[in-house]
Short mmCIF file of C-alpha atoms in Angstrom, two decimals:
data_model
loop_
_atom_site.label_atom_id
_atom_site.label_comp_id
_atom_site.label_asym_id
_atom_site.label_seq_id
_atom_site.Cartn_x
_atom_site.Cartn_y
_atom_site.Cartn_z
CA MET W 1 16.15 -27.37 7.87
CA LYS W 2 13.11 -24.63 6.79
CA PRO W 3 11.58 -26.80 3.89
CA HIS W 4 9.80 -23.56 2.48
CA GLY W 5 13.29 -21.91 3.11
CA GLU W 6 15.70 -24.28 0.49
CA CYS W 7 16.26 -23.49 -3.53
CA CYS W 8 12.76 -23.60 -5.97
CA GLY W 9 14.24 -23.19 -8.96
CA GLY W 10 15.60 -20.06 -8.98
CA ALA W 11 19.17 -19.88 -10.46
CA SER W 12 19.80 -16.60 -8.16
CA HIS W 13 18.64 -17.96 -4.67
CA HIS W 14 21.14 -19.34 -3.03
CA HIS W 15 23.95 -16.23 -3.35
CA GLU W 16 21.29 -13.37 -3.47
CA PRO W 17 20.50 -12.95 0.88
CA GLU W 18 22.65 -11.12 3.05
CA GLU W 19 23.44 -8.68 -0.41
CA THR W 20 19.72 -8.45 -1.56
CA GLY W 21 18.67 -8.36 2.23
CA VAL W 22 20.20 -4.92 1.97
CA SER W 23 19.09 -3.93 -1.22
CA TYR W 24 15.04 -4.77 -0.08
CA SER W 25 15.63 -2.44 3.57
CA LEU W 26 12.15 0.12 2.42
CA TYR W 27 10.38 -1.51 5.21
CA ALA W 28 12.14 0.31 7.49
CA LYS W 29 11.12 3.94 5.17
CA ILE W 30 7.19 2.54 5.39
CA ASN W 31 5.33 5.10 8.24
CA LYS W 32 4.37 2.35 10.12
CA ASP W 33 1.19 4.47 12.14
CA HIS W 34 -0.36 5.09 8.70
CA LEU W 35 -0.10 2.20 6.35
CA GLN W 36 -3.24 0.89 5.65
CA CYS W 37 -4.35 -2.84 4.69
CA LEU W 38 -8.17 -3.41 3.14
CA ASN W 39 -10.17 -6.49 3.73
CA GLU W 40 -7.52 -7.38 6.24
CA ALA W 41 -9.28 -10.99 9.06
CA VAL W 42 -7.86 -9.22 11.73
CA GLU W 43 -6.95 -5.65 12.23
CA GLY W 44 -3.11 -5.35 12.36
CA THR W 45 -1.89 -7.78 10.92
CA GLY W 46 -1.31 -6.60 7.65
CA LYS W 47 1.57 -3.53 8.31
CA ASN W 48 3.20 -6.89 9.88
CA VAL W 49 4.00 -8.79 6.50
CA PHE W 50 6.18 -5.63 5.76
CA LYS W 51 9.73 -6.32 7.70
CA PRO W 52 12.88 -7.62 7.78
CA TRP W 53 14.60 -9.40 5.01
CA GLU W 54 16.44 -11.92 8.00
CA GLU W 55 12.38 -12.56 9.03
CA ARG W 56 10.70 -13.56 5.62
CA PHE W 57 10.33 -16.91 6.96
CA ASN W 58 8.95 -16.09 9.72
CA PHE W 59 5.29 -17.79 8.64
CA GLU W 60 3.61 -17.45 12.77
CA VAL W 61 3.45 -13.72 10.95
CA PHE W 62 1.01 -12.68 7.92
CA VAL W 63 -2.24 -11.14 6.89
CA GLU W 64 -5.19 -13.38 5.85
CA SER W 65 -7.48 -11.74 3.67
CA ASP W 66 -11.42 -11.58 5.62
CA ALA W 67 -14.41 -11.60 2.95
CA ASP W 68 -13.04 -12.39 -0.41
CA GLU W 69 -9.61 -12.78 -2.19
CA GLU W 70 -8.89 -8.50 -1.95
CA LEU W 71 -6.30 -7.05 -0.07
CA LEU W 72 -5.18 -4.05 -1.01
CA PHE W 73 -1.86 -1.68 0.98
CA ASN W 74 -2.18 2.21 1.55
CA ILE W 75 1.60 2.71 1.85
CA PRO W 76 3.03 5.74 2.73
CA PHE W 77 6.58 6.66 3.20
CA VAL W 78 8.57 8.96 4.86
CA GLY W 79 10.43 9.86 2.50
CA ASN W 80 10.86 9.92 -1.60
CA VAL W 81 11.88 6.24 -3.04
CA LYS W 82 12.17 5.05 -6.26
CA LEU W 83 11.15 1.44 -6.27
CA LYS W 84 13.11 -1.11 -8.11
CA ALA W 85 10.92 -4.34 -7.57
CA ILE W 86 8.94 -6.13 -5.67
CA LYS W 87 9.18 -9.06 -3.64
CA VAL W 88 5.34 -11.13 -2.83
CA ILE W 89 5.71 -14.01 -0.14
CA GLY W 90 2.92 -16.75 -0.23
CA GLU W 91 2.18 -20.01 0.38
CA ASP W 92 2.52 -23.02 -2.17
CA SER W 93 -1.16 -22.57 -2.18
CA ASP W 94 -3.90 -21.47 -4.18
CA THR W 95 -4.41 -19.02 -0.99
CA HIS W 96 -1.20 -17.16 -3.29
CA PRO W 97 -1.68 -14.08 -4.60
CA SER W 98 -2.54 -14.08 -8.36
CA LYS W 99 -1.56 -10.59 -9.11
CA MET W 100 -0.89 -7.32 -8.45
CA ARG W 101 -1.67 -4.45 -8.96
CA LEU W 102 0.65 -0.69 -7.98
CA PHE W 103 -0.60 3.03 -7.81
CA LYS W 104 1.89 5.59 -7.18
CA ASN W 105 1.67 9.25 -5.27
CA ARG W 106 -2.82 7.77 -4.16
CA PRO W 107 -3.53 8.38 -0.86
CA SER W 108 -6.28 6.43 0.44
CA MET W 109 -7.15 4.17 -2.12
CA THR W 110 -10.54 2.27 -1.20
CA PHE W 111 -11.53 -0.82 -3.72
CA ASP W 112 -13.65 1.33 -4.93
CA ASP W 113 -10.98 3.10 -6.44
CA THR W 114 -9.61 0.19 -8.01
CA SER W 115 -10.98 0.35 -11.41
CA ALA W 116 -8.14 2.71 -12.27
CA GLN W 117 -6.50 1.87 -14.15
CA ALA W 118 -2.65 0.96 -12.43
CA ASP W 119 0.02 2.24 -12.36
CA GLN W 120 1.80 -0.99 -13.85
CA GLU W 121 0.05 -4.76 -13.58
CA PHE W 122 1.97 -8.10 -13.11
CA GLU W 123 1.22 -11.58 -12.68
CA LEU W 124 2.82 -13.59 -9.79
CA VAL W 125 3.35 -17.02 -9.65
CA LYS W 126 3.88 -19.35 -6.53
CA ASP W 127 6.59 -17.95 -4.46
CA ILE W 128 7.12 -19.42 -0.94
CA SER W 129 11.54 -18.96 -1.15
CA GLY W 130 11.53 -15.45 -2.13
CA SER W 131 13.11 -16.30 -5.24
CA ALA W 132 10.49 -14.80 -6.99
CA GLU W 133 11.58 -11.15 -8.78
CA TYR W 134 9.32 -8.47 -9.75
CA ASN W 135 10.58 -4.88 -10.90
CA THR W 136 9.00 -1.94 -11.63
CA LYS W 137 9.33 0.41 -14.18
CA VAL W 138 11.89 2.40 -12.81
CA VAL W 139 10.91 5.95 -14.21
CA THR W 140 7.33 5.40 -13.60
CA PHE W 141 8.64 4.72 -9.60
CA ASN W 142 11.53 7.43 -8.94
CA SER W 143 10.08 9.98 -6.77
CA VAL W 144 6.94 7.15 -5.40
CA ASN W 145 6.05 9.06 -1.51
CA HIS W 146 3.05 6.30 -0.62
CA LEU W 147 2.58 3.10 -2.55
CA THR W 148 -0.49 1.18 -3.86
CA LEU W 149 -0.57 -1.99 -3.10
CA HIS W 150 -3.93 -4.16 -4.95
CA PHE W 151 -4.21 -7.93 -4.88
CA PRO W 152 -7.11 -8.71 -6.72
CA SER W 153 -6.78 -12.03 -6.66
CA ASN W 154 -5.33 -15.04 -5.90
CA PHE W 155 -5.37 -18.77 -7.60
CA GLY W 156 -8.93 -20.30 -7.07
CA ALA W 157 -9.14 -20.34 -2.27
CA GLU W 158 -12.14 -17.43 -0.87
CA THR W 159 -9.14 -15.77 1.39
CA THR W 160 -6.31 -14.60 -0.24
CA LYS W 161 -2.58 -15.31 2.95
CA ILE W 162 0.68 -13.18 1.97
CA TYR W 163 3.20 -13.64 4.63
CA TYR W 164 6.07 -11.80 3.55
CA ILE W 165 6.19 -8.24 0.82
CA GLY W 166 9.21 -6.98 0.28
CA LEU W 167 10.92 -2.93 -1.02
CA LYS W 168 13.61 -2.68 -3.38
CA GLY W 169 14.76 0.58 -3.91
CA GLU W 170 16.46 3.61 -2.54
CA PHE W 171 15.36 5.72 -0.45
CA THR W 172 15.45 10.36 -0.32
CA GLU W 173 14.68 11.75 2.88
CA ALA W 174 11.95 14.90 2.54
CA HIS W 175 12.88 18.00 2.63
CA HIS W 176 11.55 20.64 4.67
CA HIS W 177 13.42 24.33 3.63
CA GLY W 178 10.85 26.56 3.07
CA VAL W 179 8.93 25.34 5.85
CA THR W 180 11.02 25.91 8.48
CA ILE W 181 12.00 29.54 5.81
CA CYS W 182 8.61 31.24 6.28
CA THR W 183 8.94 30.46 10.55
CA TYR W 184 12.22 32.22 10.89
CA GLU W 185 10.73 35.30 8.37
CA ALA W 186 6.96 36.04 9.71
CA ARG W 187 8.89 36.03 13.13
CA PRO W 188 11.04 39.12 12.93
CA MET W 189 8.62 40.18 10.99
CA MET W 190 5.83 40.97 13.15
CA LYS W 191 8.90 41.82 16.02
CA ASP W 192 10.43 44.49 14.09
CA HIS W 193 7.31 46.04 12.00
CA LYS W 194 4.93 46.11 15.74
CA ASN W 195 6.61 48.83 17.90
CA PRO W 196 8.51 51.32 15.58
CA LEU W 197 4.25 51.74 15.03
CA GLU W 198 3.41 51.69 18.13
CA GLU W 199 6.00 54.14 19.01
CA ILE W 200 4.71 56.54 15.76
CA THR W 201 1.12 56.61 17.41
CA GLN W 202 1.56 57.31 21.40
CA ALA W 203 4.36 60.16 19.73
CA ARG W 204 1.32 61.25 17.50
CA LEU W 205 -1.34 61.19 20.21
CA GLY W 206 1.34 62.65 22.45
CA GLN W 207 1.49 66.27 20.68
#
């Protein structure tokens, strides 16, 4: 029995795992190869906190900030997402992030860019069980191909530690029909017009 898996007062915590696990499946739609985590103490650890619901209590996998308490995630998706909610699991300590800021479709953000107004902000509670759910403004986040999460502060520690970030929503495949049509139109046009022109030119030269 793991103490961090026990209910901590959330009324819906005892009946949510299976249903919640399905709805928090957007981690599988993240382009992990291009996900960035800025100010991570160990390179490559930031992407690992986006994991299956059933692995949310694997506290051996986490990301910790380096120079100060800030963390910033640039999260590209492989299609379009309607983002509905977010969960953040940390420690029951001052290393838990205390605020989360969301930016929609702003690839490659850095800390210098975070002075801009966020599309939505949340004051976080210390959550070691995944019982707290932060609902997004669906009208704002109904067509997201890139999400930036900025954690600017924690509850007073020098560094911030996160074990799990869950993304809830709906996914739509990206469409590439325009590229396909252009490819098929361009090739026959080149082929169709090249030979007749050459024939006309050769015919004139032969006169």
